[in-house]
Amino acid sequence: MGQTLIYKILSEHVVDGKLEAGQQIGIRIDQTLTQDATGTTAFLLYESMGAARVKTDLSVSYVDHNTAGFGPENHNDHLYLQTVAAKCGVHHSRAGNGICHQVHLERFGKPGATLLGSDSHTPTAGGIGTLAIGAGGLDVAVAMAGGPFYLRCPKVLGVRLVGVLRDWVAAKDVILKLLSILSTKGNVGWAVEYFGDGAGTLSVPQRATITNMGAELGVTTSIFSSDQQTRGFLAAQKREQDYRELSADPDAEYDRVIEINLAELEPMAACPSSPDNVRPISEIAGTKAGQVVIGSCTNSSFADLMMVARVLAGRKIEEMVEFAIAPGSREVLNMLAENGALSDVISAGARILESGCGPCIGQGFSPADGVVSLRTFNRNFAGRSGTKGDQVYLVSPETAVASALIGRITDPRDLPKLLGIEYPRTELPNEFIINDNMIEQPLSVQQAAKVEVLHGPTIVVPDAPPPLPKRLTGKVLLKCGDKITTDHIMPAGTFLKLRSNVPEYAKVVFNCFNKQGEPTFAERALKLKEKAVAGIIVAGESYGQGSSREHAALCPMYLGVRAVIAKSIERIHKANLVNFCIVPIEFADPGAYDSIEAEDDLLVDGLLEAIENSDEVKIARLDGSVDFVGKLDLSARDREILLSAGLLNYTRSKAAASE
Ligand code: MIC
Ligand code: SF4
């Protein structure tokens, strides 16, 4: 039986374990990517592991999430990241140079390479044939130090694309279609591979839109073959030498196959407030739209923005719409400026935002109360925009620009009829404007030795977790429902500037569940911690969806949380919990969820013993009124990490043992 592309790349990189779905394997990581919001912790942990120069082929530290913050924290972070990159042999992409995933695709992504990134949308690079995986910052730090990355070997879902997209229907509609089929939950342990004639018709940026939003499915990674489209894109980036033809064997067998006919797709939207709440635009057309933003790592490529500029040329944004574009990279912005398209966009009434994450991570541009906001982004979790009760719809750039001109949610296929606009087909240029002067190259070892790493006063080294007790007594601090995202656990937005300061950031853990006038989650947790009682979180399905932010484990750990008991836990978050020594437990019988309430005092007897050698652990209410079984779905390495009090301690003790 032939191999899938994912297994081909895995087999070239596996250094530990057997390539078999469900088995834990260790793989060699060729490239890493970090961004400022996760990168400061990743580098602080990297430094505290005692590691010096990175051992990967390439590591890039991007500044894109928090680029123009208020107060000194933001610039302190930038200076720290710049100097630590210089010290450790890391490329540094400065604030304003663009969103990590867009820049990585343009300047560094390589077919057949492995890329580990401390951002859940790292699989964007799957659009160029890279096996790209999102992880917590500590896992990325270990990879930078030359350690393998451990993961469960995924099952592979083949998505056969046939046909050709019709005018005004976009790559975004392909992934929205898949989200409508698979939803955001229940896909842990899977990876997606796109193939078929239809896949060959899609350009690299279109493919990257699709692999980017694979993160919302919760799959390990998504990938396209590397073919003539890939070669053309790399050549236009003056990187043809990085091209390598790659695809699955013709007789490759997938664990499941879904077919999508591109020609049958129509424009779609993910309605408030989940990326899988997908409906055709035709069903929601006419809804008043008060804000439209085109940008984010999903849809801010040169081709996307050229299409937008051509539609806008000589026209005016509807008066009641606040409209902005955030080009994905300075390369894109430069290209638009050079060919005059930027002028069309400005003249139409667009506001031009910096090339960065911006509104996608709640850095400004929050919609007014009750206003419908259309965004070309990938996440619309409630409140992520910075407005409570927000109404955010995720759409393609085609739908976004049509709606901005009309002032209502509009099917872009109606533009010819409504405004006489024909679909502006955009070809990729033969040559992009290449200007890497905002990417600092790694220094030589001698030069690096002279660099002083700037740890500003708002940069606080996080504590390593304490060891787990043999017998855990704890209180349920919170009982929450299904699909709790890491945005619920650790809000970003205005709190993003606290990422480098765990004691401060921890104050807003589960902020969205805090009630005015009542003690916060953090206050309650710290009180318990003082009494040496552990905090426990009880949750429903798909706990820890979304972002890779390890602060969603690190900050609760700081507050004394030692266990999460949920119906199911998402991949990256589960790994982060283990890394920070919070025990991830799943209900053996999901019905037991109903028998536990907030404030219950629980006893996990024989915890250490169970972690050592069992797949189950017994949990009971302290008063004896309820007991149930928790599943410990852990690899041998996970168990060792938990028993060593977290990945940092584990790595340190391994290093000491090998000295
Ligand atoms: C996101 O889209 O939620 C983020 C912000 O990029 C995160 C990373 C973070 O929280 O810093 C992600 O996707 O992992
Ligand atoms: Fe940035 Fe948004 Fe992409 Fe996350 S999803 S990397 S916040 S643009």
mmCIF file of N, CA and C in Angstrom, residues 238-331:
data_model
loop_
_atom_site.group_PDB
_atom_site.id
_atom_site.type_symbol
_atom_site.label_atom_id
_atom_site.label_comp_id
_atom_site.label_asym_id
_atom_site.label_seq_id
_atom_site.Cartn_x
_atom_site.Cartn_y
_atom_site.Cartn_z
ATOM 1 N N LYS A 238 11.654 34.157 -5.473
ATOM 2 C CA LYS A 238 13.093 33.946 -5.728
ATOM 3 C C LYS A 238 13.663 32.853 -4.812
ATOM 4 N N ARG A 239 12.880 31.808 -4.653
ATOM 5 C CA ARG A 239 13.330 30.694 -3.802
ATOM 6 C C ARG A 239 13.104 29.365 -4.507
ATOM 7 N N GLU A 240 13.273 29.335 -5.823
ATOM 8 C CA GLU A 240 12.969 28.102 -6.536
ATOM 9 C C GLU A 240 13.826 26.936 -6.049
ATOM 10 N N GLN A 241 14.984 27.266 -5.497
ATOM 11 C CA GLN A 241 15.867 26.190 -5.014
ATOM 12 C C GLN A 241 15.220 25.408 -3.864
ATOM 13 N N ASP A 242 14.213 25.987 -3.220
ATOM 14 C CA ASP A 242 13.541 25.274 -2.124
ATOM 15 C C ASP A 242 12.470 24.308 -2.629
ATOM 16 N N TYR A 243 12.228 24.336 -3.946
ATOM 17 C CA TYR A 243 11.154 23.491 -4.490
ATOM 18 C C TYR A 243 11.538 22.021 -4.490
ATOM 19 N N ARG A 244 10.573 21.217 -4.197
ATOM 20 C CA ARG A 244 10.729 19.766 -4.271
ATOM 21 C C ARG A 244 9.350 19.210 -4.592
ATOM 22 N N GLU A 245 9.261 18.391 -5.617
ATOM 23 C CA GLU A 245 7.951 17.838 -5.961
ATOM 24 C C GLU A 245 7.570 16.777 -4.934
ATOM 25 N N LEU A 246 6.361 16.845 -4.454
ATOM 26 C CA LEU A 246 5.948 15.918 -3.397
ATOM 27 C C LEU A 246 4.451 15.669 -3.469
ATOM 28 N N SER A 247 4.083 14.413 -3.436
ATOM 29 C CA SER A 247 2.655 14.108 -3.312
ATOM 30 C C SER A 247 2.511 12.707 -2.740
ATOM 31 N N ALA A 248 1.290 12.327 -2.451
ATOM 32 C CA ALA A 248 1.041 10.981 -1.934
ATOM 33 C C ALA A 248 1.287 9.981 -3.063
ATOM 34 N N ASP A 249 1.554 8.726 -2.694
ATOM 35 C CA ASP A 249 1.639 7.688 -3.728
ATOM 36 C C ASP A 249 0.253 7.532 -4.361
ATOM 37 N N PRO A 250 0.220 7.154 -5.651
ATOM 38 C CA PRO A 250 -1.090 7.035 -6.314
ATOM 39 C C PRO A 250 -2.000 6.025 -5.622
ATOM 40 N N ASP A 251 -1.407 4.993 -4.982
ATOM 41 C CA ASP A 251 -2.255 3.993 -4.316
ATOM 42 C C ASP A 251 -2.342 4.225 -2.802
ATOM 43 N N ALA A 252 -2.072 5.455 -2.381
ATOM 44 C CA ALA A 252 -2.138 5.757 -0.940
ATOM 45 C C ALA A 252 -3.558 5.514 -0.438
ATOM 46 N N GLU A 253 -3.635 4.944 0.765
ATOM 47 C CA GLU A 253 -4.970 4.720 1.339
ATOM 48 C C GLU A 253 -5.194 5.662 2.503
ATOM 49 N N TYR A 254 -6.307 6.341 2.470
ATOM 50 C CA TYR A 254 -6.645 7.272 3.546
ATOM 51 C C TYR A 254 -7.577 6.578 4.536
ATOM 52 N N ASP A 255 -7.567 7.066 5.780
ATOM 53 C CA ASP A 255 -8.450 6.464 6.776
ATOM 54 C C ASP A 255 -9.901 6.845 6.525
ATOM 55 N N ARG A 256 -10.089 7.956 5.836
ATOM 56 C CA ARG A 256 -11.433 8.367 5.447
ATOM 57 C C ARG A 256 -11.259 9.329 4.280
ATOM 58 N N VAL A 257 -12.195 9.334 3.347
ATOM 59 C CA VAL A 257 -12.104 10.279 2.228
ATOM 60 C C VAL A 257 -13.412 11.056 2.131
ATOM 61 N N ILE A 258 -13.271 12.363 1.948
ATOM 62 C CA ILE A 258 -14.443 13.223 1.711
ATOM 63 C C ILE A 258 -14.204 13.869 0.357
ATOM 64 N N GLU A 259 -15.229 13.957 -0.452
ATOM 65 C CA GLU A 259 -15.047 14.633 -1.746
ATOM 66 C C GLU A 259 -15.786 15.966 -1.730
ATOM 67 N N ILE A 260 -15.109 16.985 -2.205
ATOM 68 C CA ILE A 260 -15.768 18.295 -2.322
ATOM 69 C C ILE A 260 -15.634 18.741 -3.775
ATOM 70 N N ASN A 261 -16.765 19.043 -4.374
ATOM 71 C CA ASN A 261 -16.750 19.541 -5.747
ATOM 72 C C ASN A 261 -16.690 21.069 -5.696
ATOM 73 N N LEU A 262 -15.552 21.607 -6.083
ATOM 74 C CA LEU A 262 -15.356 23.057 -5.969
ATOM 75 C C LEU A 262 -16.420 23.809 -6.772
ATOM 76 N N ALA A 263 -16.821 23.212 -7.874
ATOM 77 C CA ALA A 263 -17.773 23.892 -8.758
ATOM 78 C C ALA A 263 -19.163 24.005 -8.132
ATOM 79 N N GLU A 264 -19.407 23.192 -7.102
ATOM 80 C CA GLU A 264 -20.750 23.232 -6.486
ATOM 81 C C GLU A 264 -20.802 24.126 -5.253
ATOM 82 N N LEU A 265 -19.663 24.685 -4.870
ATOM 83 C CA LEU A 265 -19.650 25.493 -3.641
ATOM 84 C C LEU A 265 -20.277 26.852 -3.875
ATOM 85 N N GLU A 266 -20.768 27.431 -2.797
ATOM 86 C CA GLU A 266 -21.295 28.792 -2.871
ATOM 87 C C GLU A 266 -20.683 29.602 -1.731
ATOM 88 N N PRO A 267 -20.762 30.947 -1.782
ATOM 89 C CA PRO A 267 -20.199 31.754 -0.690
ATOM 90 C C PRO A 267 -20.875 31.429 0.639
ATOM 91 N N MET A 268 -20.066 31.342 1.675
ATOM 92 C CA MET A 268 -20.585 30.940 2.985
ATOM 93 C C MET A 268 -20.042 31.834 4.088
ATOM 94 N N ALA A 269 -20.655 31.717 5.263
ATOM 95 C CA ALA A 269 -20.164 32.480 6.418
ATOM 96 C C ALA A 269 -20.205 31.584 7.644
ATOM 97 N N ALA A 270 -19.216 31.780 8.544
ATOM 98 C CA ALA A 270 -19.322 31.175 9.870
ATOM 99 C C ALA A 270 -20.005 32.235 10.727
ATOM 100 N N CYS A 271 -21.214 31.917 11.168
ATOM 101 C CA CYS A 271 -22.025 32.905 11.892
ATOM 102 C C CYS A 271 -21.602 32.930 13.370
ATOM 103 N N PRO A 272 -22.032 33.963 14.112
ATOM 104 C CA PRO A 272 -21.652 34.059 15.527
ATOM 105 C C PRO A 272 -22.084 32.790 16.266
ATOM 106 N N SER A 273 -21.281 32.311 17.171
ATOM 107 C CA SER A 273 -19.936 32.710 17.545
ATOM 108 C C SER A 273 -19.027 31.495 17.543
ATOM 109 N N SER A 274 -19.082 30.730 16.441
ATOM 110 C CA SER A 274 -18.177 29.596 16.318
ATOM 111 C C SER A 274 -17.836 29.393 14.843
ATOM 112 N N PRO A 275 -16.582 29.052 14.545
ATOM 113 C CA PRO A 275 -16.183 28.853 13.143
ATOM 114 C C PRO A 275 -16.949 27.732 12.442
ATOM 115 N N ASP A 276 -17.661 26.895 13.197
ATOM 116 C CA ASP A 276 -18.410 25.836 12.503
ATOM 117 C C ASP A 276 -19.906 26.132 12.410
ATOM 118 N N ASN A 277 -20.289 27.331 12.769
ATOM 119 C CA ASN A 277 -21.703 27.702 12.642
ATOM 120 C C ASN A 277 -21.922 28.264 11.232
ATOM 121 N N VAL A 278 -21.767 27.366 10.253
ATOM 122 C CA VAL A 278 -21.661 27.806 8.852
ATOM 123 C C VAL A 278 -23.023 27.823 8.158
ATOM 124 N N ARG A 279 -23.271 28.914 7.444
ATOM 125 C CA ARG A 279 -24.507 28.994 6.641
ATOM 126 C C ARG A 279 -24.179 29.625 5.293
ATOM 127 N N PRO A 280 -24.932 29.265 4.245
ATOM 128 C CA PRO A 280 -24.697 29.922 2.954
ATOM 129 C C PRO A 280 -25.051 31.401 3.062
ATOM 130 N N ILE A 281 -24.292 32.239 2.354
ATOM 131 C CA ILE A 281 -24.574 33.683 2.378
ATOM 132 C C ILE A 281 -26.007 33.934 1.900
ATOM 133 N N SER A 282 -26.459 33.125 0.931
ATOM 134 C CA SER A 282 -27.810 33.348 0.397
ATOM 135 C C SER A 282 -28.868 33.325 1.509
ATOM 136 N N GLU A 283 -28.587 32.588 2.598
ATOM 137 C CA GLU A 283 -29.586 32.502 3.690
ATOM 138 C C GLU A 283 -29.548 33.703 4.625
ATOM 139 N N ILE A 284 -28.418 34.403 4.670
ATOM 140 C CA ILE A 284 -28.316 35.507 5.639
ATOM 141 C C ILE A 284 -28.176 36.860 4.945
ATOM 142 N N ALA A 285 -28.194 36.832 3.613
ATOM 143 C CA ALA A 285 -28.028 38.078 2.851
ATOM 144 C C ALA A 285 -29.098 39.086 3.272
ATOM 145 N N GLY A 286 -28.702 40.363 3.295
ATOM 146 C CA GLY A 286 -29.656 41.414 3.654
ATOM 147 C C GLY A 286 -29.461 41.915 5.071
ATOM 148 N N THR A 287 -28.783 41.118 5.915
ATOM 149 C CA THR A 287 -28.514 41.553 7.295
ATOM 150 C C THR A 287 -27.609 42.781 7.238
ATOM 151 N N LYS A 288 -27.958 43.807 8.001
ATOM 152 C CA LYS A 288 -27.177 45.047 7.985
ATOM 153 C C LYS A 288 -25.758 44.789 8.517
ATOM 154 N N ALA A 289 -24.757 45.278 7.809
ATOM 155 C CA ALA A 289 -23.360 45.104 8.251
ATOM 156 C C ALA A 289 -22.787 46.467 8.608
ATOM 157 N N GLY A 290 -22.224 46.600 9.819
ATOM 158 C CA GLY A 290 -21.715 47.903 10.254
ATOM 159 C C GLY A 290 -20.205 47.989 10.244
ATOM 160 N N GLN A 291 -19.570 46.851 10.072
ATOM 161 C CA GLN A 291 -18.100 46.858 10.079
ATOM 162 C C GLN A 291 -17.603 45.718 9.192
ATOM 163 N N VAL A 292 -16.571 46.000 8.418
ATOM 164 C CA VAL A 292 -15.972 44.959 7.576
ATOM 165 C C VAL A 292 -14.448 45.079 7.683
ATOM 166 N N VAL A 293 -13.795 43.977 8.017
ATOM 167 C CA VAL A 293 -12.335 44.007 8.112
ATOM 168 C C VAL A 293 -11.757 42.855 7.270
ATOM 169 N N ILE A 294 -10.804 43.235 6.409
ATOM 170 C CA ILE A 294 -10.153 42.223 5.563
ATOM 171 C C ILE A 294 -8.702 42.093 6.013
ATOM 172 N N GLY A 295 -8.340 40.920 6.480
ATOM 173 C CA GLY A 295 -6.971 40.722 6.963
ATOM 174 C C GLY A 295 -6.853 39.388 7.650
ATOM 175 N N SER A 296 -5.865 39.253 8.515
ATOM 176 C CA SER A 296 -5.513 38.055 9.304
ATOM 177 C C SER A 296 -4.743 37.051 8.463
ATOM 178 N N CYS A 297 -4.175 36.061 9.147
ATOM 179 C CA CYS A 297 -3.346 35.071 8.446
ATOM 180 C C CYS A 297 -4.159 34.189 7.516
ATOM 181 N N THR A 298 -5.492 34.303 7.564
ATOM 182 C CA THR A 298 -6.314 33.466 6.681
ATOM 183 C C THR A 298 -6.474 34.086 5.299
ATOM 184 N N ASN A 299 -6.665 35.386 5.246
ATOM 185 C CA ASN A 299 -7.052 36.023 3.984
ATOM 186 C C ASN A 299 -6.482 37.422 3.852
ATOM 187 N N SER A 300 -5.180 37.526 3.687
ATOM 188 C CA SER A 300 -4.610 38.859 3.513
ATOM 189 C C SER A 300 -3.442 38.797 2.545
ATOM 190 N N SER A 301 -3.537 37.848 1.606
ATOM 191 C CA SER A 301 -2.449 37.667 0.635
ATOM 192 C C SER A 301 -2.559 38.734 -0.449
ATOM 193 N N PHE A 302 -1.545 38.807 -1.273
ATOM 194 C CA PHE A 302 -1.541 39.760 -2.383
ATOM 195 C C PHE A 302 -2.760 39.517 -3.291
ATOM 196 N N ALA A 303 -3.027 38.253 -3.628
ATOM 197 C CA ALA A 303 -4.138 37.954 -4.538
ATOM 198 C C ALA A 303 -5.467 38.390 -3.924
ATOM 199 N N ASP A 304 -5.649 38.102 -2.623
ATOM 200 C CA ASP A 304 -6.899 38.509 -1.954
ATOM 201 C C ASP A 304 -7.080 40.021 -2.049
ATOM 202 N N LEU A 305 -6.023 40.746 -1.733
ATOM 203 C CA LEU A 305 -6.171 42.204 -1.659
ATOM 204 C C LEU A 305 -6.223 42.845 -3.047
ATOM 205 N N MET A 306 -5.616 42.202 -4.046
ATOM 206 C CA MET A 306 -5.745 42.720 -5.416
ATOM 207 C C MET A 306 -7.195 42.601 -5.881
ATOM 208 N N MET A 307 -7.810 41.471 -5.551
ATOM 209 C CA MET A 307 -9.220 41.287 -5.919
ATOM 210 C C MET A 307 -10.052 42.390 -5.270
ATOM 211 N N VAL A 308 -9.791 42.628 -3.975
ATOM 212 C CA VAL A 308 -10.539 43.649 -3.231
ATOM 213 C C VAL A 308 -10.328 45.025 -3.888
ATOM 214 N N ALA A 309 -9.071 45.333 -4.228
ATOM 215 C CA ALA A 309 -8.756 46.649 -4.808
ATOM 216 C C ALA A 309 -9.474 46.833 -6.148
ATOM 217 N N ARG A 310 -9.502 45.780 -6.932
ATOM 218 C CA ARG A 310 -10.154 45.903 -8.251
ATOM 219 C C ARG A 310 -11.650 46.106 -8.116
ATOM 220 N N VAL A 311 -12.243 45.438 -7.127
ATOM 221 C CA VAL A 311 -13.691 45.622 -6.915
ATOM 222 C C VAL A 311 -13.957 47.054 -6.435
ATOM 223 N N LEU A 312 -13.045 47.566 -5.623
ATOM 224 C CA LEU A 312 -13.284 48.900 -5.035
ATOM 225 C C LEU A 312 -12.944 50.054 -5.985
ATOM 226 N N ALA A 313 -12.144 49.785 -6.995
ATOM 227 C CA ALA A 313 -11.638 50.878 -7.848
ATOM 228 C C ALA A 313 -12.780 51.773 -8.350
ATOM 229 N N GLY A 314 -12.668 53.052 -8.020
ATOM 230 C CA GLY A 314 -13.656 54.027 -8.485
ATOM 231 C C GLY A 314 -14.978 53.980 -7.726
ATOM 232 N N ARG A 315 -15.039 53.221 -6.636
ATOM 233 C CA ARG A 315 -16.305 53.108 -5.882
ATOM 234 C C ARG A 315 -16.116 53.609 -4.456
ATOM 235 N N LYS A 316 -17.210 53.578 -3.697
ATOM 236 C CA LYS A 316 -17.164 54.119 -2.342
ATOM 237 C C LYS A 316 -17.807 53.134 -1.366
ATOM 238 N N ILE A 317 -17.138 52.956 -0.233
ATOM 239 C CA ILE A 317 -17.691 52.077 0.819
ATOM 240 C C ILE A 317 -18.991 52.708 1.325
ATOM 241 N N GLU A 318 -19.955 51.880 1.619
ATOM 242 C CA GLU A 318 -21.247 52.376 2.109
ATOM 243 C C GLU A 318 -21.024 53.197 3.404
ATOM 244 N N GLU A 319 -21.765 54.281 3.546
ATOM 245 C CA GLU A 319 -21.495 55.244 4.619
ATOM 246 C C GLU A 319 -21.521 54.678 6.042
ATOM 247 N N MET A 320 -22.413 53.748 6.311
ATOM 248 C CA MET A 320 -22.535 53.252 7.688
ATOM 249 C C MET A 320 -21.597 52.073 7.980
ATOM 250 N N VAL A 321 -20.692 51.804 7.032
ATOM 251 C CA VAL A 321 -19.758 50.688 7.255
ATOM 252 C C VAL A 321 -18.376 51.223 7.606
ATOM 253 N N GLU A 322 -17.839 50.715 8.715
ATOM 254 C CA GLU A 322 -16.438 51.018 9.043
ATOM 255 C C GLU A 322 -15.614 49.920 8.369
ATOM 256 N N PHE A 323 -14.709 50.315 7.497
ATOM 257 C CA PHE A 323 -14.031 49.328 6.656
ATOM 258 C C PHE A 323 -12.514 49.447 6.784
ATOM 259 N N ALA A 324 -11.848 48.321 6.978
ATOM 260 C CA ALA A 324 -10.383 48.371 7.097
ATOM 261 C C ALA A 324 -9.754 47.170 6.425
ATOM 262 N N ILE A 325 -8.531 47.392 5.960
ATOM 263 C CA ILE A 325 -7.750 46.236 5.500
ATOM 264 C C ILE A 325 -6.416 46.195 6.262
ATOM 265 N N ALA A 326 -5.971 44.986 6.542
ATOM 266 C CA ALA A 326 -4.663 44.796 7.190
ATOM 267 C C ALA A 326 -3.888 43.816 6.313
ATOM 268 N N PRO A 327 -3.040 44.318 5.415
ATOM 269 C CA PRO A 327 -2.295 43.410 4.534
ATOM 270 C C PRO A 327 -1.445 42.451 5.363
ATOM 271 N N GLY A 328 -1.386 41.186 4.919
ATOM 272 C CA GLY A 328 -0.734 40.154 5.730
ATOM 273 C C GLY A 328 0.746 40.359 5.944
ATOM 274 N N SER A 329 1.381 41.067 5.015
ATOM 275 C CA SER A 329 2.816 41.271 5.173
ATOM 276 C C SER A 329 3.202 42.585 4.518
ATOM 277 N N ARG A 330 4.411 43.016 4.851
ATOM 278 C CA ARG A 330 4.914 44.245 4.239
ATOM 279 C C ARG A 330 5.157 44.005 2.748
ATOM 280 N N GLU A 331 5.445 42.755 2.410
ATOM 281 C CA GLU A 331 5.618 42.430 0.987
ATOM 282 C C GLU A 331 4.311 42.709 0.236
#
